[in-house]
PDB file of C-alpha atoms and ligand atoms in Angstrom:
ATOM      1  CA  MET A 451       0.000   0.000   0.000  1.00 98.00           C
ATOM      2  CA  ARG A 452       1.075   3.560  -0.688  1.00 98.00           C
ATOM      3  CA  ILE A 453       0.190   6.476   1.613  1.00 98.00           C
ATOM      4  CA  ASP A 454       1.001  10.117   0.783  1.00 98.00           C
ATOM      5  CA  ILE A 455       0.596  12.688   3.564  1.00 98.00           C
ATOM      6  CA  VAL A 456       0.513  16.439   2.897  1.00 98.00           C
ATOM      7  CA  SER A 457       1.175  18.910   5.727  1.00 98.00           C
ATOM      8  CA  ILE A 458       2.708  22.305   6.487  1.00 98.00           C
ATOM      9  CA  PHE A 459       4.579  20.476   9.301  1.00 98.00           C
ATOM     10  CA  PRO A 460       6.189  17.522   7.497  1.00 98.00           C
ATOM     11  CA  ASP A 461       8.549  16.973  10.485  1.00 98.00           C
ATOM     12  CA  TYR A 462       5.459  16.132  12.574  1.00 98.00           C
ATOM     13  CA  LEU A 463       5.221  12.900  10.554  1.00 98.00           C
ATOM     14  CA  ALA A 464       8.797  11.792  11.379  1.00 98.00           C
ATOM     15  CA  ALA A 465       7.351   9.268  13.862  1.00 98.00           C
ATOM     16  CA  LEU A 466       6.225   7.205  10.849  1.00 98.00           C
ATOM     17  CA  GLY A 467       9.871   6.079  10.541  1.00 97.00           C
ATOM     18  CA  LEU A 468       9.637   4.312  13.919  1.00 97.00           C
ATOM     19  CA  SER A 469       8.118   1.196  15.425  1.00 96.00           C
ATOM     20  CA  LEU A 470       5.565  -0.890  13.537  1.00 97.00           C
ATOM     21  CA  VAL A 471       5.007   1.568  10.668  1.00 96.00           C
ATOM     22  CA  GLY A 472       8.759   2.090  10.229  1.00 97.00           C
ATOM     23  CA  LYS A 473       9.296  -1.682  10.063  1.00 97.00           C
ATOM     24  CA  ALA A 474       6.461  -2.097   7.540  1.00 97.00           C
ATOM     25  CA  ARG A 475       8.142   0.533   5.367  1.00 97.00           C
ATOM     26  CA  ASP A 476      11.570  -1.122   5.705  1.00 97.00           C
ATOM     27  CA  ALA A 477       9.982  -4.462   4.721  1.00 97.00           C
ATOM     28  CA  GLY A 478       8.527  -2.901   1.559  1.00 97.00           C
ATOM     29  CA  LEU A 479       4.921  -3.515   2.689  1.00 97.00           C
ATOM     30  CA  LEU A 480       4.124   0.194   2.969  1.00 98.00           C
ATOM     31  CA  ASP A 481       5.332   3.149   0.888  1.00 98.00           C
ATOM     32  CA  VAL A 482       4.832   6.371   2.923  1.00 98.00           C
ATOM     33  CA  ARG A 483       5.689   9.728   1.323  1.00 98.00           C
ATOM     34  CA  VAL A 484       5.391  13.046   3.161  1.00 98.00           C
ATOM     35  CA  HIS A 485       4.939  16.335   1.275  1.00 98.00           C
ATOM     36  CA  ASP A 486       5.363  19.943   2.407  1.00 98.00           C
ATOM     37  CA  LEU A 487       2.311  21.940   1.294  1.00 98.00           C
ATOM     38  CA  ARG A 488       4.286  25.205   1.436  1.00 98.00           C
ATOM     39  CA  LYS A 489       6.355  24.066  -1.557  1.00 98.00           C
ATOM     40  CA  TYR A 490       3.157  24.479  -3.587  1.00 98.00           C
ATOM     41  CA  ALA A 491       2.513  28.063  -2.466  1.00 98.00           C
ATOM     42  CA  THR A 492       3.280  30.609  -5.186  1.00 96.00           C
ATOM     43  CA  ASP A 493       3.978  33.906  -3.376  1.00 97.00           C
ATOM     44  CA  LYS A 494       7.263  34.864  -1.749  1.00 98.00           C
ATOM     45  CA  HIS A 495       5.841  34.388   1.760  1.00 98.00           C
ATOM     46  CA  ARG A 496       4.664  30.838   0.875  1.00 98.00           C
ATOM     47  CA  THR A 497       1.114  31.683   1.979  1.00 98.00           C
ATOM     48  CA  VAL A 498      -1.322  28.748   2.228  1.00 98.00           C
ATOM     49  CA  ASP A 499      -4.220  30.367   4.125  1.00 97.00           C
ATOM     50  CA  ASP A 500      -6.583  33.328   3.833  1.00 97.00           C
ATOM     51  CA  THR A 501      -9.552  34.900   5.640  1.00 97.00           C
ATOM     52  CA  PRO A 502     -12.917  33.088   5.473  1.00 98.00           C
ATOM     53  CA  TYR A 503     -15.614  34.359   3.104  1.00 98.00           C
ATOM     54  CA  GLY A 504     -18.617  35.465   5.152  1.00 98.00           C
ATOM     55  CA  GLY A 505     -16.396  36.508   8.043  1.00 98.00           C
ATOM     56  CA  GLY A 506     -15.672  34.786  11.325  1.00 96.00           C
ATOM     57  CA  PRO A 507     -12.583  33.810  13.296  1.00 96.00           C
ATOM     58  CA  GLY A 508      -9.444  32.114  12.040  1.00 95.00           C
ATOM     59  CA  MET A 509      -8.079  31.343   8.614  1.00 97.00           C
ATOM     60  CA  VAL A 510      -9.003  28.862   5.875  1.00 97.00           C
ATOM     61  CA  MET A 511      -6.508  26.914   3.752  1.00 98.00           C
ATOM     62  CA  MET A 512      -6.531  28.118   0.144  1.00 98.00           C
ATOM     63  CA  PRO A 513      -7.554  25.655  -2.597  1.00 98.00           C
ATOM     64  CA  GLU A 514      -4.725  26.422  -5.084  1.00 98.00           C
ATOM     65  CA  PRO A 515      -1.747  24.859  -3.226  1.00 98.00           C
ATOM     66  CA  TRP A 516      -3.879  21.837  -2.286  1.00 98.00           C
ATOM     67  CA  GLY A 517      -4.977  21.346  -5.907  1.00 98.00           C
ATOM     68  CA  ALA A 518      -1.359  21.611  -7.074  1.00 98.00           C
ATOM     69  CA  VAL A 519       0.074  19.079  -4.616  1.00 99.00           C
ATOM     70  CA  LEU A 520      -2.790  16.587  -5.020  1.00 99.00           C
ATOM     71  CA  ASP A 521      -2.527  16.698  -8.835  1.00 98.00           C
ATOM     72  CA  ASP A 522       1.251  16.184  -8.531  1.00 98.00           C
ATOM     73  CA  ILE A 523       0.733  13.131  -6.308  1.00 98.00           C
ATOM     74  CA  ARG A 524      -1.857  11.719  -8.722  1.00 98.00           C
ATOM     75  CA  LYS A 525       0.641  11.896 -11.595  1.00 98.00           C
ATOM     76  CA  THR A 526       3.011   9.555  -9.735  1.00 98.00           C
ATOM     77  CA  SER A 527       0.392   6.929  -8.786  1.00 96.00           C
ATOM     78  CA  THR A 528      -0.791   3.931 -10.772  1.00 94.00           C
ATOM     79  CA  ALA A 529      -4.114   3.393  -8.967  1.00 94.00           C
ATOM     80  CA  ALA A 530      -6.851   5.989  -8.312  1.00 98.00           C
ATOM     81  CA  PRO A 531      -6.115   7.256  -4.778  1.00 98.00           C
ATOM     82  CA  LEU A 532      -8.643   7.701  -1.974  1.00 98.00           C
ATOM     83  CA  LEU A 533      -8.404  11.200  -0.464  1.00 98.00           C
ATOM     84  CA  ILE A 534      -8.728  11.360   3.321  1.00 98.00           C
ATOM     85  CA  ILE A 535      -9.264  14.740   4.961  1.00 98.00           C
ATOM     86  CA  PRO A 536      -8.893  14.666   8.769  1.00 98.00           C
ATOM     87  CA  THR A 537     -11.398  17.065  10.345  1.00 97.00           C
ATOM     88  CA  PRO A 538     -13.387  17.138  13.600  1.00 97.00           C
ATOM     89  CA  SER A 539     -16.523  17.487  11.437  1.00 96.00           C
ATOM     90  CA  GLY A 540     -15.911  14.235   9.553  1.00 97.00           C
ATOM     91  CA  ASN A 541     -17.313  10.716   9.886  1.00 98.00           C
ATOM     92  CA  ARG A 542     -15.908   8.870  12.875  1.00 98.00           C
ATOM     93  CA  PHE A 543     -12.774   6.772  12.290  1.00 98.00           C
ATOM     94  CA  ASP A 544     -13.199   3.331  13.902  1.00 97.00           C
ATOM     95  CA  GLN A 545     -11.903  -0.217  13.511  1.00 96.00           C
ATOM     96  CA  PRO A 546     -14.316  -1.115  10.654  1.00 96.00           C
ATOM     97  CA  MET A 547     -13.124   1.984   8.761  1.00 98.00           C
ATOM     98  CA  ALA A 548      -9.490   0.983   9.397  1.00 98.00           C
ATOM     99  CA  VAL A 549     -10.273  -2.482   7.984  1.00 96.00           C
ATOM    100  CA  GLU A 550     -11.912  -0.915   4.913  1.00 97.00           C
ATOM    101  CA  LEU A 551      -8.992   1.461   4.303  1.00 98.00           C
ATOM    102  CA  SER A 552      -6.424  -1.338   4.742  1.00 97.00           C
ATOM    103  CA  SER A 553      -7.485  -2.852   1.410  1.00 97.00           C
ATOM    104  CA  ALA A 554      -6.939   0.387  -0.551  1.00 98.00           C
ATOM    105  CA  ASP A 555      -4.004   0.576  -2.970  1.00 98.00           C
ATOM    106  CA  HIS A 556      -3.284   4.263  -2.405  1.00 98.00           C
ATOM    107  CA  LEU A 557      -4.369   6.691   0.326  1.00 98.00           C
ATOM    108  CA  VAL A 558      -3.640  10.427   0.298  1.00 99.00           C
ATOM    109  CA  ILE A 559      -4.092  12.221   3.638  1.00 99.00           C
ATOM    110  CA  ALA A 560      -4.537  16.009   3.441  1.00 99.00           C
ATOM    111  CA  CYS A 561      -3.702  17.513   6.835  1.00 98.00           C
ATOM    112  CA  GLY A 562      -5.369  20.869   7.343  1.00 96.00           C
ATOM    113  CA  ARG A 563      -4.559  23.434  10.020  1.00 89.00           C
ATOM    114  CA  TYR A 564      -6.433  26.578  11.050  1.00 78.00           C
ATOM    115  CA  GLU A 565     -10.206  26.362  10.455  1.00 92.00           C
ATOM    116  CA  GLY A 566      -9.802  23.746   7.726  1.00 96.00           C
ATOM    117  CA  ILE A 567      -9.400  23.442   3.951  1.00 98.00           C
ATOM    118  CA  ASP A 568     -11.582  25.337   1.432  1.00 98.00           C
ATOM    119  CA  ALA A 569     -14.592  22.999   0.904  1.00 98.00           C
ATOM    120  CA  ARG A 570     -14.111  22.989  -2.872  1.00 98.00           C
ATOM    121  CA  ILE A 571     -11.122  20.630  -2.469  1.00 98.00           C
ATOM    122  CA  ALA A 572     -13.371  17.834  -1.108  1.00 98.00           C
ATOM    123  CA  GLU A 573     -16.032  18.586  -3.725  1.00 98.00           C
ATOM    124  CA  HIS A 574     -13.577  18.646  -6.643  1.00 99.00           C
ATOM    125  CA  TYR A 575     -11.726  15.416  -5.810  1.00 99.00           C
ATOM    126  CA  ALA A 576     -14.994  13.588  -5.042  1.00 99.00           C
ATOM    127  CA  ALA A 577     -16.063  14.346  -8.636  1.00 98.00           C
ATOM    128  CA  ARG A 578     -12.745  13.326 -10.240  1.00 98.00           C
ATOM    129  CA  GLU A 579     -12.920  10.002 -12.101  1.00 98.00           C
ATOM    130  CA  ASP A 580      -9.182   9.456 -11.566  1.00 98.00           C
ATOM    131  CA  TRP A 581      -9.597   9.514  -7.761  1.00 98.00           C
ATOM    132  CA  ALA A 582     -11.309   6.770  -5.699  1.00 98.00           C
ATOM    133  CA  GLY A 583     -13.333   9.235  -3.606  1.00 98.00           C
ATOM    134  CA  VAL A 584     -13.028  11.541  -0.622  1.00 98.00           C
ATOM    135  CA  ARG A 585     -13.544  10.751   3.080  1.00 98.00           C
ATOM    136  CA  GLU A 586     -13.684  13.501   5.684  1.00 98.00           C
ATOM    137  CA  VAL A 587     -12.771  11.693   8.890  1.00 98.00           C
ATOM    138  CA  SER A 588     -12.674  12.546  12.620  1.00 98.00           C
ATOM    139  CA  ILE A 589     -10.738  10.445  15.145  1.00 98.00           C
ATOM    140  CA  GLY A 590     -12.958  11.419  18.103  1.00 98.00           C
ATOM    141  CA  ASP A 591     -15.074  14.046  19.791  1.00 97.00           C
ATOM    142  CA  TYR A 592     -12.396  16.591  20.701  1.00 96.00           C
ATOM    143  CA  VAL A 593     -10.613  19.285  18.728  1.00 95.00           C
ATOM    144  CA  LEU A 594      -6.976  19.038  17.615  1.00 96.00           C
ATOM    145  CA  ALA A 595      -4.898  21.888  16.200  1.00 96.00           C
ATOM    146  CA  GLY A 596      -4.496  20.106  12.879  1.00 97.00           C
ATOM    147  CA  GLY A 597      -4.858  16.823  11.038  1.00 98.00           C
ATOM    148  CA  GLU A 598      -1.293  15.558  11.598  1.00 98.00           C
ATOM    149  CA  ALA A 599      -1.887  13.712  14.890  1.00 98.00           C
ATOM    150  CA  ALA A 600      -5.028  12.173  13.359  1.00 98.00           C
ATOM    151  CA  ALA A 601      -3.000  11.074  10.313  1.00 98.00           C
ATOM    152  CA  LEU A 602      -0.511   9.302  12.620  1.00 98.00           C
ATOM    153  CA  VAL A 603      -3.397   7.520  14.353  1.00 98.00           C
ATOM    154  CA  MET A 604      -5.028   6.421  11.104  1.00 98.00           C
ATOM    155  CA  VAL A 605      -1.795   5.268   9.430  1.00 98.00           C
ATOM    156  CA  GLU A 606      -0.864   3.122  12.442  1.00 98.00           C
ATOM    157  CA  ALA A 607      -4.362   1.606  12.715  1.00 98.00           C
ATOM    158  CA  VAL A 608      -4.396   0.794   8.982  1.00 98.00           C
ATOM    159  CA  ALA A 609      -0.760  -0.368   8.677  1.00 98.00           C
ATOM    160  CA  ARG A 610      -1.080  -3.090  11.309  1.00 96.00           C
ATOM    161  CA  LEU A 611      -3.953  -4.623   9.266  1.00 97.00           C
ATOM    162  CA  ILE A 612      -1.853  -4.983   6.089  1.00 96.00           C
ATOM    163  CA  PRO A 613      -1.036  -8.675   5.566  1.00 94.00           C
ATOM    164  CA  GLY A 614       2.513  -9.425   6.742  1.00 94.00           C
ATOM    165  CA  VAL A 615       2.889  -6.364   9.005  1.00 94.00           C
ATOM    166  CA  LEU A 616       1.927  -8.172  12.222  1.00 93.00           C
ATOM    167  CA  GLY A 617       3.536 -11.508  13.017  1.00 85.00           C
ATOM    168  CA  ASN A 618       1.250 -14.530  13.357  1.00 72.00           C
ATOM    169  CA  ALA A 619       1.658 -14.402  17.157  1.00 63.00           C
ATOM    170  CA  GLU A 620       0.236 -10.870  17.313  1.00 74.00           C
ATOM    171  CA  SER A 621      -2.638 -11.399  14.852  1.00 77.00           C
ATOM    172  CA  ALA A 622      -5.187  -8.581  14.604  1.00 84.00           C
ATOM    173  CA  ALA A 623      -8.045 -11.083  14.998  1.00 80.00           C
ATOM    174  CA  ASP A 624      -7.820 -10.870  18.821  1.00 77.00           C
ATOM    175  CA  ASP A 625      -7.849  -7.051  18.985  1.00 85.00           C
ATOM    176  CA  SER A 626     -10.353  -5.034  20.953  1.00 84.00           C
ATOM    177  CA  PHE A 627     -13.238  -4.118  18.583  1.00 88.00           C
ATOM    178  CA  SER A 628     -12.311  -6.933  16.158  1.00 81.00           C
ATOM    179  CA  LYS A 629     -14.450  -9.840  17.348  1.00 75.00           C
ATOM    180  CA  VAL A 630     -17.401 -10.558  15.092  1.00 77.00           C
ATOM    181  CA  ASP A 631     -19.381 -11.565  18.166  1.00 79.00           C
ATOM    182  CA  GLY A 632     -18.490 -11.215  21.827  1.00 78.00           C
ATOM    183  CA  PRO A 633     -17.217  -8.317  23.937  1.00 83.00           C
ATOM    184  CA  ALA A 634     -15.698  -5.265  22.259  1.00 88.00           C
ATOM    185  CA  LEU A 635     -12.872  -4.697  24.756  1.00 95.00           C
ATOM    186  CA  GLU A 636     -10.111  -7.087  25.778  1.00 95.00           C
ATOM    187  CA  GLY A 637      -9.636  -7.986  29.431  1.00 96.00           C
ATOM    188  CA  PRO A 638      -6.542  -7.667  31.661  1.00 98.00           C
ATOM    189  CA  VAL A 639      -3.255  -9.419  30.843  1.00 98.00           C
ATOM    190  CA  PHE A 640      -0.449 -10.707  33.082  1.00 98.00           C
ATOM    191  CA  THR A 641       3.125 -11.981  32.767  1.00 98.00           C
ATOM    192  CA  LYS A 642       5.839 -13.153  35.175  1.00 98.00           C
ATOM    193  CA  PRO A 643       6.468 -12.969  38.074  1.00 98.00           C
ATOM    194  CA  PRO A 644       3.434 -14.808  39.569  1.00 98.00           C
ATOM    195  CA  THR A 645       3.515 -12.467  42.606  1.00 98.00           C
ATOM    196  CA  TRP A 646       4.542  -8.794  42.411  1.00 98.00           C
ATOM    197  CA  ARG A 647       4.257  -6.455  45.462  1.00 98.00           C
ATOM    198  CA  ASP A 648       1.779  -8.860  47.105  1.00 98.00           C
ATOM    199  CA  LEU A 649      -0.374  -8.983  43.973  1.00 98.00           C
ATOM    200  CA  ASP A 650      -0.983 -12.494  42.547  1.00 98.00           C
ATOM    201  CA  VAL A 651      -1.719 -13.438  38.978  1.00 98.00           C
ATOM    202  CA  PRO A 652      -5.228 -15.030  38.929  1.00 98.00           C
ATOM    203  CA  ASP A 653      -4.869 -18.775  39.656  1.00 98.00           C
ATOM    204  CA  VAL A 654      -6.895 -19.795  36.617  1.00 98.00           C
ATOM    205  CA  LEU A 655      -4.172 -18.454  34.299  1.00 98.00           C
ATOM    206  CA  LEU A 656      -1.617 -20.763  35.921  1.00 98.00           C
ATOM    207  CA  SER A 657      -3.950 -23.797  35.822  1.00 98.00           C
ATOM    208  CA  GLY A 658      -3.088 -25.015  32.321  1.00 98.00           C
ATOM    209  CA  ASP A 659      -6.828 -25.627  31.746  1.00 98.00           C
ATOM    210  CA  HIS A 660      -7.351 -23.914  28.360  1.00 98.00           C
ATOM    211  CA  GLY A 661     -11.148 -24.255  28.513  1.00 98.00           C
ATOM    212  CA  ARG A 662     -11.358 -22.521  31.909  1.00 98.00           C
ATOM    213  CA  ILE A 663      -8.852 -19.872  30.807  1.00 98.00           C
ATOM    214  CA  ALA A 664     -10.875 -19.019  27.682  1.00 97.00           C
ATOM    215  CA  ALA A 665     -14.109 -18.799  29.725  1.00 97.00           C
ATOM    216  CA  TRP A 666     -12.431 -16.558  32.355  1.00 98.00           C
ATOM    217  CA  ARG A 667     -11.016 -14.236  29.696  1.00 97.00           C
ATOM    218  CA  LYS A 668     -14.414 -13.900  28.021  1.00 96.00           C
ATOM    219  CA  GLU A 669     -16.076 -13.062  31.353  1.00 97.00           C
ATOM    220  CA  GLN A 670     -13.392 -10.460  32.157  1.00 97.00           C
ATOM    221  CA  ALA A 671     -13.780  -8.895  28.712  1.00 95.00           C
ATOM    222  CA  GLN A 672     -17.572  -8.724  29.135  1.00 95.00           C
ATOM    223  CA  ARG A 673     -17.254  -7.131  32.591  1.00 97.00           C
ATOM    224  CA  ARG A 674     -14.788  -4.526  31.338  1.00 97.00           C
ATOM    225  CA  THR A 675     -16.888  -3.699  28.287  1.00 96.00           C
ATOM    226  CA  HIS A 676     -20.011  -3.315  30.440  1.00 96.00           C
ATOM    227  CA  GLU A 677     -18.231  -1.067  32.993  1.00 97.00           C
ATOM    228  CA  ARG A 678     -16.147   1.099  30.666  1.00 97.00           C
ATOM    229  CA  ARG A 679     -18.132   1.141  27.445  1.00 96.00           C
ATOM    230  CA  PRO A 680     -21.820   0.485  28.166  1.00 96.00           C
ATOM    231  CA  ASP A 681     -22.499   1.924  24.713  1.00 95.00           C
ATOM    232  CA  LEU A 682     -20.775  -1.158  23.236  1.00 92.00           C
ATOM    233  CA  SER A 683     -22.428  -3.847  25.380  1.00 88.00           C
TER     234      SER A 683
HETATM  235 CL1  6GU B 699      -9.274  14.339  12.180  1.00 59.08          CL
HETATM  236  N1  6GU B 699      -8.710  16.793  12.975  1.00 59.08           N
HETATM  237  C1  6GU B 699      -8.745  17.777  13.897  1.00 59.08           C
HETATM  238  N2  6GU B 699      -8.180  18.941  13.606  1.00 59.08           N
HETATM  239  N3  6GU B 699      -9.333  17.662  15.065  1.00 59.08           N
HETATM  240  C2  6GU B 699      -9.894  16.479  15.329  1.00 59.08           C
HETATM  241  C3  6GU B 699      -9.886  15.424  14.448  1.00 59.08           C
HETATM  242  C4  6GU B 699      -9.282  15.611  13.269  1.00 59.08           C
HETATM  243  N4  6GU B 699     -10.529  14.389  14.991  1.00 59.08           N
HETATM  244  C5  6GU B 699     -10.930  14.800  16.181  1.00 59.08           C
HETATM  245  N5  6GU B 699     -10.549  16.070  16.389  1.00 59.08           N
END
């Protein structure tokens, strides 16, 4: 899979060289390219924002630099890309959306700052036959200063679903939110030592009885889901 990310703070995306996403890139499973929007500004001050029509606070990102960078990216891709615009007013990003996005050939993430990107960018690329569509996406009900942190979240959630990125031992099938049936959240986990600061690992986990262990884990997961996320149980 290829993912292009456009930002006025390309250094913000340096974390994509680390950890799971960095390894997926090194293994050739993921091609991540970061672009500096300011390179597509045309005035000497490299301006990418302007005042909103109709008045109001803040600034809006101008359509011209966005159109220029997105058209440039399209010229270098073989498959029609899906354009993702992180915004607190988008559809909610969740595990089913991560699963859907993980089968795309090419994602382009347009990170806005200020009050957002001129709405004609979403409208234009949604109508383009050489693009796979546009998704305006929010990662939760709070407001960030820009789309970069949301892009990091989405890339990591999608990358770990690409075949070959996770080892067999850490399969995504057991994740919270991933079970077709059964509780949404996973229960508590333990490792050695069996006693730490007077706290014992639950006996059942040391019993070797795989049937009892599976039943205990399911009950713990149900309890946790009920207590912490009643909306999911
Ligand atoms: Cl995707 N962007 C911004 N700026 N704020 C957010 C968000 C995205 N999701 C939740 N808050």
